[in-house]
Amino acid sequence: MKRRDFDLSALLAACLVSCLTGCQTQPPWHLQAHKEGGTVQICLSHEANCPQPGGVSLDNITVYRYDSLANNELVWDTGPENPITNDRIDGIVTYGVPPPHWHNQLTPPALVCGKAYLVNPPATLFGLKCDGTVVLVDFPDLEEFFRQEELAAAAKKRTD
C-alpha cells in the first residue's frame, strides 16, 4: 500500500512540474508584409502591433516559394551568426537581407510576381501580385490566389 501511495505521489509531483514548466507555450506569431522598392518587407511579432516593443527572439527565418499548390521550394534561409547568444531582432526584415548579426545560409532569388511565399515563423504566406501589391494568404485561399493571378495574366495578354 505504501509503495502505491509513493508511486501516486511521485506521479502527481511529475505532473505538477510538467504543468508548471512544459505548458509554457510561446505566444502565436503574426506577420505583416508590404512592398518596399523591388522587394518585400516583413514584420514578425508576437503582438498584433508590429514591430513589437523589445523585438523578437528566433532561431532562424526560412522562406519557401510556392509556384503552385503542389510545387514549392526553399528560397531563403537566414540565421544568427551566434545562435547561443539568443539576441533579439526588431522584427522588421527585408526579404533576402539578413538582420544585423545574422547571415544567409541560402541567398534567395528575386521575388516573382504571381507566386506565394511561406515565411517561417509564423508559417504564414504572403502573395506578390503582378500589379505590385502584397497580400497575406491563408493556405485554404492559396488556390484562389493562383487562380486570380492566372486570370489577371491572361487578361493582360489579351490587351497587349
CSV table of N, CA and C in Angstrom, one decimal:
chain,number,residue,atom,x,y,z
A,1,MET,N,0.8,-1.2,0.0
A,1,MET,CA,0.0,0.0,0.0
A,1,MET,C,0.9,1.3,0.0
A,2,LYS,N,1.9,1.2,0.9
A,2,LYS,CA,2.8,2.4,0.9
A,2,LYS,C,3.5,2.6,-0.4
A,3,ARG,N,3.9,1.6,-1.1
A,3,ARG,CA,4.6,1.7,-2.4
A,3,ARG,C,3.7,2.4,-3.4
A,4,ARG,N,2.4,2.0,-3.4
A,4,ARG,CA,1.4,2.5,-4.3
A,4,ARG,C,1.2,4.0,-4.0
A,5,ASP,N,1.1,4.4,-2.8
A,5,ASP,CA,1.0,5.8,-2.4
A,5,ASP,C,2.2,6.6,-2.8
A,6,PHE,N,3.4,6.0,-2.7
A,6,PHE,CA,4.6,6.7,-3.1
A,6,PHE,C,4.6,6.9,-4.6
A,7,ASP,N,4.2,5.8,-5.4
A,7,ASP,CA,4.1,5.9,-6.8
A,7,ASP,C,3.1,7.0,-7.2
A,8,LEU,N,2.0,7.1,-6.6
A,8,LEU,CA,1.0,8.1,-6.9
A,8,LEU,C,1.5,9.5,-6.6
A,9,SER,N,2.2,9.6,-5.5
A,9,SER,CA,2.7,10.9,-5.1
A,9,SER,C,3.8,11.4,-6.1
A,10,ALA,N,4.6,10.4,-6.5
A,10,ALA,CA,5.7,10.8,-7.5
A,10,ALA,C,5.0,11.2,-8.8
A,11,LEU,N,4.0,10.5,-9.2
A,11,LEU,CA,3.3,10.8,-10.5
A,11,LEU,C,2.6,12.2,-10.4
A,12,LEU,N,2.0,12.5,-9.3
A,12,LEU,CA,1.4,13.8,-9.1
A,12,LEU,C,2.4,14.9,-9.1
A,13,ALA,N,3.6,14.7,-8.5
A,13,ALA,CA,4.6,15.7,-8.5
A,13,ALA,C,5.2,15.9,-9.9
A,14,ALA,N,5.4,14.8,-10.6
A,14,ALA,CA,5.9,14.9,-12.0
A,14,ALA,C,4.9,15.7,-12.9
A,15,CYS,N,3.6,15.4,-12.7
A,15,CYS,CA,2.6,16.1,-13.5
A,15,CYS,C,2.6,17.6,-13.1
A,16,LEU,N,2.7,17.9,-11.8
A,16,LEU,CA,2.8,19.3,-11.4
A,16,LEU,C,4.0,20.0,-12.0
A,17,VAL,N,5.1,19.4,-12.0
A,17,VAL,CA,6.3,20.0,-12.6
A,17,VAL,C,6.1,20.2,-14.1
A,18,SER,N,5.6,19.2,-14.7
A,18,SER,CA,5.3,19.2,-16.2
A,18,SER,C,4.4,20.4,-16.5
A,19,CYS,N,3.3,20.5,-15.7
A,19,CYS,CA,2.4,21.6,-16.0
A,19,CYS,C,3.0,23.0,-15.8
A,20,LEU,N,3.8,23.1,-14.8
A,20,LEU,CA,4.5,24.4,-14.5
A,20,LEU,C,5.6,24.7,-15.5
A,21,THR,N,6.2,23.8,-16.1
A,21,THR,CA,7.3,24.1,-17.0
A,21,THR,C,7.0,23.7,-18.4
A,22,GLY,N,6.3,22.6,-18.7
A,22,GLY,CA,6.1,22.2,-20.0
A,22,GLY,C,4.9,22.9,-20.7
A,23,CYS,N,4.1,23.5,-20.0
A,23,CYS,CA,2.9,24.1,-20.6
A,23,CYS,C,3.1,25.5,-20.9
A,24,GLN,N,4.3,26.0,-20.8
A,24,GLN,CA,4.6,27.4,-21.1
A,24,GLN,C,4.8,27.5,-22.6
A,25,THR,N,3.8,27.9,-23.3
A,25,THR,CA,4.0,28.0,-24.8
A,25,THR,C,4.3,29.4,-25.2
A,26,GLN,N,4.9,29.5,-26.3
A,26,GLN,CA,5.2,30.8,-26.9
A,26,GLN,C,4.0,31.4,-27.5
A,27,PRO,N,3.8,32.7,-27.4
A,27,PRO,CA,2.6,33.3,-28.0
A,27,PRO,C,2.6,33.1,-29.5
A,28,PRO,N,1.5,33.1,-30.2
A,28,PRO,CA,1.5,32.9,-31.6
A,28,PRO,C,2.2,34.1,-32.3
A,29,TRP,N,2.7,33.7,-33.5
A,29,TRP,CA,3.4,34.7,-34.4
A,29,TRP,C,2.4,35.4,-35.2
A,30,HIS,N,2.7,36.7,-35.6
A,30,HIS,CA,1.9,37.5,-36.5
A,30,HIS,C,2.9,38.0,-37.6
A,31,LEU,N,2.4,38.0,-38.8
A,31,LEU,CA,3.2,38.5,-39.9
A,31,LEU,C,2.5,39.7,-40.6
A,32,GLN,N,3.2,40.7,-40.9
A,32,GLN,CA,2.8,41.8,-41.8
A,32,GLN,C,3.8,41.8,-42.9
A,33,ALA,N,3.3,42.2,-44.1
A,33,ALA,CA,4.2,42.3,-45.3
A,33,ALA,C,3.7,43.4,-46.2
A,34,HIS,N,4.7,44.1,-46.8
A,34,HIS,CA,4.3,45.2,-47.7
A,34,HIS,C,5.5,45.3,-48.7
A,35,LYS,N,5.1,45.8,-49.9
A,35,LYS,CA,6.1,46.1,-50.9
A,35,LYS,C,7.0,47.2,-50.5
A,36,GLU,N,8.3,47.1,-50.7
A,36,GLU,CA,9.3,48.1,-50.4
A,36,GLU,C,10.3,48.1,-51.5
A,37,GLY,N,10.2,49.1,-52.4
A,37,GLY,CA,11.0,49.1,-53.6
A,37,GLY,C,10.8,47.9,-54.4
A,38,GLY,N,11.9,47.2,-54.8
A,38,GLY,CA,11.8,46.0,-55.6
A,38,GLY,C,11.7,44.7,-54.8
A,39,THR,N,11.4,44.8,-53.5
A,39,THR,CA,11.4,43.6,-52.6
A,39,THR,C,10.2,43.8,-51.7
A,40,VAL,N,10.1,42.9,-50.7
A,40,VAL,CA,9.0,42.9,-49.7
A,40,VAL,C,9.7,43.0,-48.3
A,41,GLN,N,9.1,43.9,-47.5
A,41,GLN,CA,9.5,44.0,-46.1
A,41,GLN,C,8.5,43.3,-45.3
A,42,ILE,N,9.0,42.4,-44.4
A,42,ILE,CA,8.1,41.6,-43.5
A,42,ILE,C,8.3,42.1,-42.1
A,43,CYS,N,7.3,41.9,-41.2
A,43,CYS,CA,7.4,42.2,-39.8
A,43,CYS,C,6.9,41.0,-39.0
A,44,LEU,N,7.7,40.5,-38.2
A,44,LEU,CA,7.4,39.4,-37.3
A,44,LEU,C,7.2,39.9,-35.9
A,45,SER,N,6.1,39.4,-35.3
A,45,SER,CA,5.8,39.9,-34.0
A,45,SER,C,4.9,38.8,-33.2
A,46,HIS,N,5.0,38.9,-31.9
A,46,HIS,CA,4.0,38.1,-31.1
A,46,HIS,C,2.8,38.9,-30.7
A,47,GLU,N,2.8,40.1,-31.1
A,47,GLU,CA,1.7,41.0,-30.8
A,47,GLU,C,1.0,41.5,-32.1
A,48,ALA,N,-0.2,42.0,-32.0
A,48,ALA,CA,-0.9,42.5,-33.2
A,48,ALA,C,-0.1,43.7,-33.8
A,49,ASN,N,0.5,44.5,-32.9
A,49,ASN,CA,1.3,45.6,-33.4
A,49,ASN,C,2.7,45.1,-33.8
A,50,CYS,N,3.1,45.7,-34.9
A,50,CYS,CA,4.4,45.4,-35.4
A,50,CYS,C,5.2,46.7,-35.8
A,51,PRO,N,6.4,46.9,-35.4
A,51,PRO,CA,7.2,46.0,-34.6
A,51,PRO,C,6.8,45.9,-33.2
A,52,GLN,N,7.2,44.8,-32.6
A,52,GLN,CA,6.9,44.5,-31.2
A,52,GLN,C,7.9,45.2,-30.3
A,53,PRO,N,7.5,46.0,-29.3
A,53,PRO,CA,8.4,46.6,-28.4
A,53,PRO,C,9.4,45.6,-27.8
A,54,GLY,N,10.7,45.9,-27.9
A,54,GLY,CA,11.7,45.0,-27.4
A,54,GLY,C,12.1,44.0,-28.4
A,55,GLY,N,11.5,43.9,-29.5
A,55,GLY,CA,11.9,43.0,-30.6
A,55,GLY,C,11.5,41.5,-30.3
A,56,VAL,N,12.0,40.6,-31.1
A,56,VAL,CA,11.6,39.2,-31.0
A,56,VAL,C,12.9,38.4,-31.0
A,57,SER,N,12.8,37.2,-30.5
A,57,SER,CA,13.9,36.3,-30.5
A,57,SER,C,13.5,35.0,-31.3
A,58,LEU,N,14.3,34.7,-32.2
A,58,LEU,CA,14.0,33.5,-33.0
A,58,LEU,C,15.3,32.8,-33.5
A,59,ASP,N,15.2,31.6,-33.9
A,59,ASP,CA,16.4,30.8,-34.3
A,59,ASP,C,16.8,31.0,-35.7
A,60,ASN,N,15.8,31.2,-36.6
A,60,ASN,CA,16.1,31.4,-38.0
A,60,ASN,C,14.9,31.9,-38.7
A,61,ILE,N,15.0,32.3,-39.9
A,61,ILE,CA,13.9,32.6,-40.8
A,61,ILE,C,14.1,31.8,-42.1
A,62,THR,N,13.0,31.1,-42.5
A,62,THR,CA,13.1,30.4,-43.8
A,62,THR,C,11.9,30.9,-44.6
A,63,VAL,N,12.1,30.9,-45.9
A,63,VAL,CA,11.0,31.3,-46.8
A,63,VAL,C,11.0,30.3,-47.9
A,64,TYR,N,9.8,29.8,-48.2
A,64,TYR,CA,9.5,28.9,-49.3
A,64,TYR,C,8.7,29.6,-50.4
A,65,ARG,N,9.1,29.4,-51.6
A,65,ARG,CA,8.3,30.0,-52.7
A,65,ARG,C,7.3,28.9,-53.2
A,66,TYR,N,6.1,29.3,-53.3
A,66,TYR,CA,5.0,28.4,-53.9
A,66,TYR,C,4.8,28.8,-55.3
A,67,ASP,N,5.1,28.0,-56.3
A,67,ASP,CA,4.8,28.2,-57.7
A,67,ASP,C,3.4,27.7,-58.0
A,68,SER,N,2.9,26.8,-57.2
A,68,SER,CA,1.5,26.2,-57.3
A,68,SER,C,1.2,25.6,-56.0
A,69,LEU,N,0.1,25.0,-55.9
A,69,LEU,CA,-0.3,24.3,-54.7
A,69,LEU,C,0.7,23.1,-54.4
A,70,ALA,N,1.1,22.5,-55.4
A,70,ALA,CA,2.0,21.3,-55.3
A,70,ALA,C,3.4,21.5,-55.4
A,71,ASN,N,3.8,22.7,-55.8
A,71,ASN,CA,5.2,22.9,-56.1
A,71,ASN,C,5.8,24.1,-55.3
A,72,ASN,N,6.7,23.7,-54.4
A,72,ASN,CA,7.3,24.8,-53.5
A,72,ASN,C,8.8,24.4,-53.3
A,73,GLU,N,9.6,25.4,-53.0
A,73,GLU,CA,11.0,25.2,-52.7
A,73,GLU,C,11.5,26.2,-51.8
A,74,LEU,N,12.5,25.8,-51.0
A,74,LEU,CA,13.1,26.7,-50.0
A,74,LEU,C,13.9,27.7,-50.9
A,75,VAL,N,13.7,29.0,-50.6
A,75,VAL,CA,14.4,30.1,-51.4
A,75,VAL,C,15.2,31.0,-50.5
A,76,TRP,N,15.0,31.0,-49.2
A,76,TRP,CA,15.8,31.8,-48.3
A,76,TRP,C,15.9,31.2,-47.0
A,77,ASP,N,17.1,31.2,-46.4
A,77,ASP,CA,17.3,30.7,-45.1
A,77,ASP,C,18.4,31.6,-44.4
A,78,THR,N,18.0,32.2,-43.3
A,78,THR,CA,18.9,33.0,-42.6
A,78,THR,C,18.9,32.8,-41.1
A,79,GLY,N,20.0,33.0,-40.5
A,79,GLY,CA,20.0,32.7,-39.0
A,79,GLY,C,21.1,33.6,-38.4
A,80,PRO,N,21.1,33.6,-37.0
A,80,PRO,CA,22.1,34.4,-36.3
A,80,PRO,C,23.5,33.9,-36.5
A,81,GLU,N,24.4,34.8,-36.5
A,81,GLU,CA,25.9,34.3,-36.5
A,81,GLU,C,26.2,33.5,-35.3
A,82,ASN,N,25.7,33.9,-34.2
A,82,ASN,CA,26.0,33.2,-32.9
A,82,ASN,C,24.6,32.8,-32.3
A,83,PRO,N,24.1,31.7,-32.6
A,83,PRO,CA,22.7,31.3,-32.0
A,83,PRO,C,22.7,31.1,-30.5
A,84,ILE,N,23.8,31.0,-29.9
A,84,ILE,CA,23.9,30.8,-28.4
A,84,ILE,C,23.5,32.0,-27.7
A,85,THR,N,23.8,33.2,-28.3
A,85,THR,CA,23.5,34.5,-27.6
A,85,THR,C,22.0,34.8,-27.5
A,86,ASN,N,21.2,34.2,-28.3
A,86,ASN,CA,19.8,34.4,-28.3
A,86,ASN,C,19.4,35.9,-28.4
A,87,ASP,N,20.2,36.6,-29.3
A,87,ASP,CA,19.9,38.1,-29.5
A,87,ASP,C,18.6,38.3,-30.1
A,88,ARG,N,18.0,39.4,-29.8
A,88,ARG,CA,16.7,39.8,-30.3
A,88,ARG,C,16.9,40.7,-31.5
A,89,ILE,N,15.9,40.6,-32.5
A,89,ILE,CA,15.9,41.5,-33.6
A,89,ILE,C,14.7,42.3,-33.5
A,90,ASP,N,14.6,43.4,-34.2
A,90,ASP,CA,13.4,44.3,-34.1
A,90,ASP,C,12.2,43.7,-34.7
A,91,GLY,N,12.4,42.7,-35.6
A,91,GLY,CA,11.2,42.0,-36.2
A,91,GLY,C,11.0,42.5,-37.6
A,92,ILE,N,11.6,43.6,-38.0
A,92,ILE,CA,11.4,44.1,-39.4
A,92,ILE,C,12.5,43.5,-40.2
A,93,VAL,N,12.2,42.8,-41.3
A,93,VAL,CA,13.2,42.1,-42.1
A,93,VAL,C,12.8,42.3,-43.6
A,94,THR,N,13.8,42.7,-44.3
A,94,THR,CA,13.6,42.8,-45.8
A,94,THR,C,14.0,41.5,-46.4
A,95,TYR,N,13.1,41.0,-47.3
A,95,TYR,CA,13.4,39.7,-47.9
A,95,TYR,C,14.8,39.7,-48.5
A,96,GLY,N,15.5,38.7,-48.2
A,96,GLY,CA,16.9,38.5,-48.7
A,96,GLY,C,18.0,39.2,-48.0
A,97,VAL,N,17.6,40.1,-47.1
A,97,VAL,CA,18.6,40.8,-46.3
A,97,VAL,C,18.6,40.3,-44.9
A,98,PRO,N,19.7,39.7,-44.4
A,98,PRO,CA,19.7,39.2,-43.1
A,98,PRO,C,19.7,40.3,-42.1
A,99,PRO,N,19.0,40.1,-40.9
A,99,PRO,CA,19.1,41.1,-39.8
A,99,PRO,C,20.5,41.3,-39.4
A,100,PRO,N,20.8,42.4,-38.6
A,100,PRO,CA,22.1,42.6,-38.1
A,100,PRO,C,22.6,41.4,-37.3
A,101,HIS,N,23.9,41.0,-37.5
A,101,HIS,CA,24.5,39.9,-36.8
A,101,HIS,C,23.9,38.5,-37.2
A,102,TRP,N,23.2,38.5,-38.4
A,102,TRP,CA,22.8,37.3,-39.0
A,102,TRP,C,23.5,37.1,-40.3
A,103,HIS,N,23.4,35.9,-40.8
A,103,HIS,CA,23.9,35.6,-42.2
A,103,HIS,C,23.0,34.7,-42.9
A,104,ASN,N,23.1,34.8,-44.3
A,104,ASN,CA,22.3,34.0,-45.2
A,104,ASN,C,23.0,32.6,-45.3
A,105,GLN,N,22.2,31.6,-45.0
A,105,GLN,CA,22.7,30.2,-45.3
A,105,GLN,C,22.3,29.8,-46.7
A,106,LEU,N,21.3,30.5,-47.2
A,106,LEU,CA,20.8,30.4,-48.6
A,106,LEU,C,20.4,31.7,-49.1
A,107,THR,N,21.1,32.3,-50.1
A,107,THR,CA,20.8,33.6,-50.6
A,107,THR,C,19.7,33.4,-51.6
A,108,PRO,N,18.6,34.2,-51.4
A,108,PRO,CA,17.4,34.0,-52.2
A,108,PRO,C,17.5,34.6,-53.6
A,109,PRO,N,16.7,34.0,-54.5
A,109,PRO,CA,16.5,34.7,-55.8
A,109,PRO,C,15.5,35.9,-55.6
A,110,ALA,N,15.4,36.7,-56.7
A,110,ALA,CA,14.5,37.8,-56.6
A,110,ALA,C,13.0,37.3,-56.5
A,111,LEU,N,12.2,38.1,-55.9
A,111,LEU,CA,10.8,37.7,-55.7
A,111,LEU,C,10.2,37.7,-57.1
A,112,VAL,N,9.2,36.8,-57.3
A,112,VAL,CA,8.5,36.7,-58.6
A,112,VAL,C,7.0,37.0,-58.4
A,113,CYS,N,6.5,37.9,-59.3
A,113,CYS,CA,5.0,38.1,-59.1
A,113,CYS,C,4.2,36.9,-59.5
A,114,GLY,N,3.1,36.8,-58.9
A,114,GLY,CA,2.2,35.7,-59.1
A,114,GLY,C,2.5,34.4,-58.3
A,115,LYS,N,3.5,34.6,-57.4
A,115,LYS,CA,3.9,33.5,-56.5
A,115,LYS,C,3.6,33.8,-55.1
A,116,ALA,N,3.5,32.8,-54.3
A,116,ALA,CA,3.2,32.9,-52.9
A,116,ALA,C,4.5,32.5,-52.1
A,117,TYR,N,4.7,33.1,-51.0
A,117,TYR,CA,5.9,32.9,-50.2
A,117,TYR,C,5.5,32.5,-48.7
A,118,LEU,N,5.9,31.4,-48.3
A,118,LEU,CA,5.7,30.9,-46.9
A,118,LEU,C,6.8,31.4,-46.0
A,119,VAL,N,6.5,32.2,-45.0
A,119,VAL,CA,7.5,32.7,-44.1
A,119,VAL,C,7.4,31.9,-42.8
A,120,ASN,N,8.6,31.3,-42.3
A,120,ASN,CA,8.6,30.6,-41.0
A,120,ASN,C,9.6,31.3,-40.1
A,121,PRO,N,9.3,31.6,-38.9
A,121,PRO,CA,8.0,31.6,-38.4
A,121,PRO,C,7.3,32.8,-39.0
A,122,PRO,N,6.0,32.8,-39.1
A,122,PRO,CA,5.0,32.2,-38.4
A,122,PRO,C,4.2,31.1,-39.2
A,123,ALA,N,4.8,30.6,-40.2
A,123,ALA,CA,4.1,29.7,-41.2
A,123,ALA,C,2.9,30.4,-41.8
A,124,THR,N,3.2,31.6,-42.3
A,124,THR,CA,2.2,32.4,-42.9
A,124,THR,C,2.6,32.8,-44.3
A,125,LEU,N,1.7,32.8,-45.2
A,125,LEU,CA,2.0,33.1,-46.6
A,125,LEU,C,1.7,34.6,-47.0
A,126,PHE,N,2.6,35.1,-47.8
A,126,PHE,CA,2.2,36.4,-48.5
A,126,PHE,C,2.3,36.1,-50.0
A,127,GLY,N,1.5,36.8,-50.7
A,127,GLY,CA,1.5,36.6,-52.2
A,127,GLY,C,1.9,37.9,-52.8
A,128,LEU,N,2.8,37.9,-53.8
A,128,LEU,CA,3.2,39.0,-54.5
A,128,LEU,C,2.4,39.1,-55.8
A,129,LYS,N,1.4,39.9,-55.9
A,129,LYS,CA,0.5,40.0,-57.1
A,129,LYS,C,1.3,40.8,-58.2
A,130,CYS,N,0.9,40.5,-59.4
A,130,CYS,CA,1.6,41.1,-60.5
A,130,CYS,C,1.3,42.6,-60.7
A,131,ASP,N,0.3,43.1,-60.0
A,131,ASP,CA,0.1,44.5,-60.0
A,131,ASP,C,1.0,45.2,-59.0
A,132,GLY,N,1.9,44.5,-58.3
A,132,GLY,CA,2.8,45.0,-57.4
A,132,GLY,C,2.4,45.0,-55.9
A,133,THR,N,1.1,44.6,-55.7
A,133,THR,CA,0.7,44.6,-54.3
A,133,THR,C,1.1,43.3,-53.6
A,134,VAL,N,1.1,43.3,-52.3
A,134,VAL,CA,1.4,42.2,-51.5
A,134,VAL,C,0.2,41.9,-50.6
A,135,VAL,N,-0.2,40.6,-50.6
A,135,VAL,CA,-1.4,40.2,-49.8
A,135,VAL,C,-1.0,39.1,-48.9
A,136,LEU,N,-1.6,39.0,-47.7
A,136,LEU,CA,-1.4,37.8,-46.9
A,136,LEU,C,-2.4,36.8,-47.4
A,137,VAL,N,-2.0,35.5,-47.4
A,137,VAL,CA,-2.8,34.5,-48.0
A,137,VAL,C,-2.8,33.3,-47.0
A,138,ASP,N,-4.0,32.8,-46.7
A,138,ASP,CA,-4.1,31.6,-45.9
A,138,ASP,C,-4.0,30.4,-46.8
A,139,PHE,N,-3.6,29.2,-46.2
A,139,PHE,CA,-3.5,28.0,-47.1
A,139,PHE,C,-4.8,27.7,-47.8
A,140,PRO,N,-6.0,27.8,-47.1
A,140,PRO,CA,-7.2,27.5,-47.8
A,140,PRO,C,-7.5,28.4,-49.0
A,141,ASP,N,-6.9,29.6,-49.0
A,141,ASP,CA,-7.1,30.6,-50.1
A,141,ASP,C,-6.0,30.6,-51.1
A,142,LEU,N,-5.0,29.7,-51.0
A,142,LEU,CA,-3.9,29.7,-51.9
A,142,LEU,C,-4.3,29.4,-53.3
A,143,GLU,N,-5.2,28.4,-53.5
A,143,GLU,CA,-5.6,28.1,-54.8
A,143,GLU,C,-6.3,29.3,-55.5
A,144,GLU,N,-7.1,30.0,-54.7
A,144,GLU,CA,-7.8,31.2,-55.3
A,144,GLU,C,-6.8,32.2,-55.6
A,145,PHE,N,-5.7,32.4,-54.8
A,145,PHE,CA,-4.7,33.4,-55.2
A,145,PHE,C,-4.1,33.1,-56.5
A,146,PHE,N,-3.7,31.8,-56.7
A,146,PHE,CA,-3.1,31.4,-58.0
A,146,PHE,C,-4.1,31.6,-59.2
A,147,ARG,N,-5.4,31.2,-59.0
A,147,ARG,CA,-6.4,31.4,-60.0
A,147,ARG,C,-6.5,32.9,-60.4
A,148,GLN,N,-6.6,33.7,-59.4
A,148,GLN,CA,-6.7,35.2,-59.7
A,148,GLN,C,-5.5,35.7,-60.5
A,149,GLU,N,-4.3,35.3,-60.1
A,149,GLU,CA,-3.1,35.7,-60.8
A,149,GLU,C,-3.1,35.2,-62.3
A,150,GLU,N,-3.6,34.0,-62.5
A,150,GLU,CA,-3.6,33.4,-63.8
A,150,GLU,C,-4.6,34.2,-64.7
A,151,LEU,N,-5.8,34.5,-64.1
A,151,LEU,CA,-6.8,35.3,-64.8
A,151,LEU,C,-6.3,36.7,-65.2
A,152,ALA,N,-5.6,37.3,-64.2
A,152,ALA,CA,-5.0,38.6,-64.5
A,152,ALA,C,-4.0,38.6,-65.6
A,153,ALA,N,-3.1,37.5,-65.6
A,153,ALA,CA,-2.1,37.4,-66.6
A,153,ALA,C,-2.7,37.1,-68.0
A,154,ALA,N,-3.8,36.3,-68.1
A,154,ALA,CA,-4.5,36.1,-69.3
A,154,ALA,C,-5.2,37.4,-69.8
A,155,ALA,N,-5.8,38.1,-69.0
A,155,ALA,CA,-6.4,39.4,-69.4
A,155,ALA,C,-5.4,40.4,-69.9
A,156,LYS,N,-4.2,40.4,-69.3
A,156,LYS,CA,-3.1,41.3,-69.7
A,156,LYS,C,-2.6,40.9,-71.1
A,157,LYS,N,-2.5,39.6,-71.4
A,157,LYS,CA,-2.1,39.1,-72.7
A,157,LYS,C,-3.1,39.5,-73.8
A,158,ARG,N,-4.4,39.5,-73.4
A,158,ARG,CA,-5.4,39.8,-74.4
A,158,ARG,C,-5.3,41.3,-74.8
A,159,THR,N,-5.0,42.2,-73.8
A,159,THR,CA,-4.9,43.6,-74.1
A,159,THR,C,-3.6,44.1,-74.7
A,160,ASP,N,-2.6,43.2,-74.6
A,160,ASP,CA,-1.3,43.6,-75.2
A,160,ASP,C,-1.2,43.4,-76.7
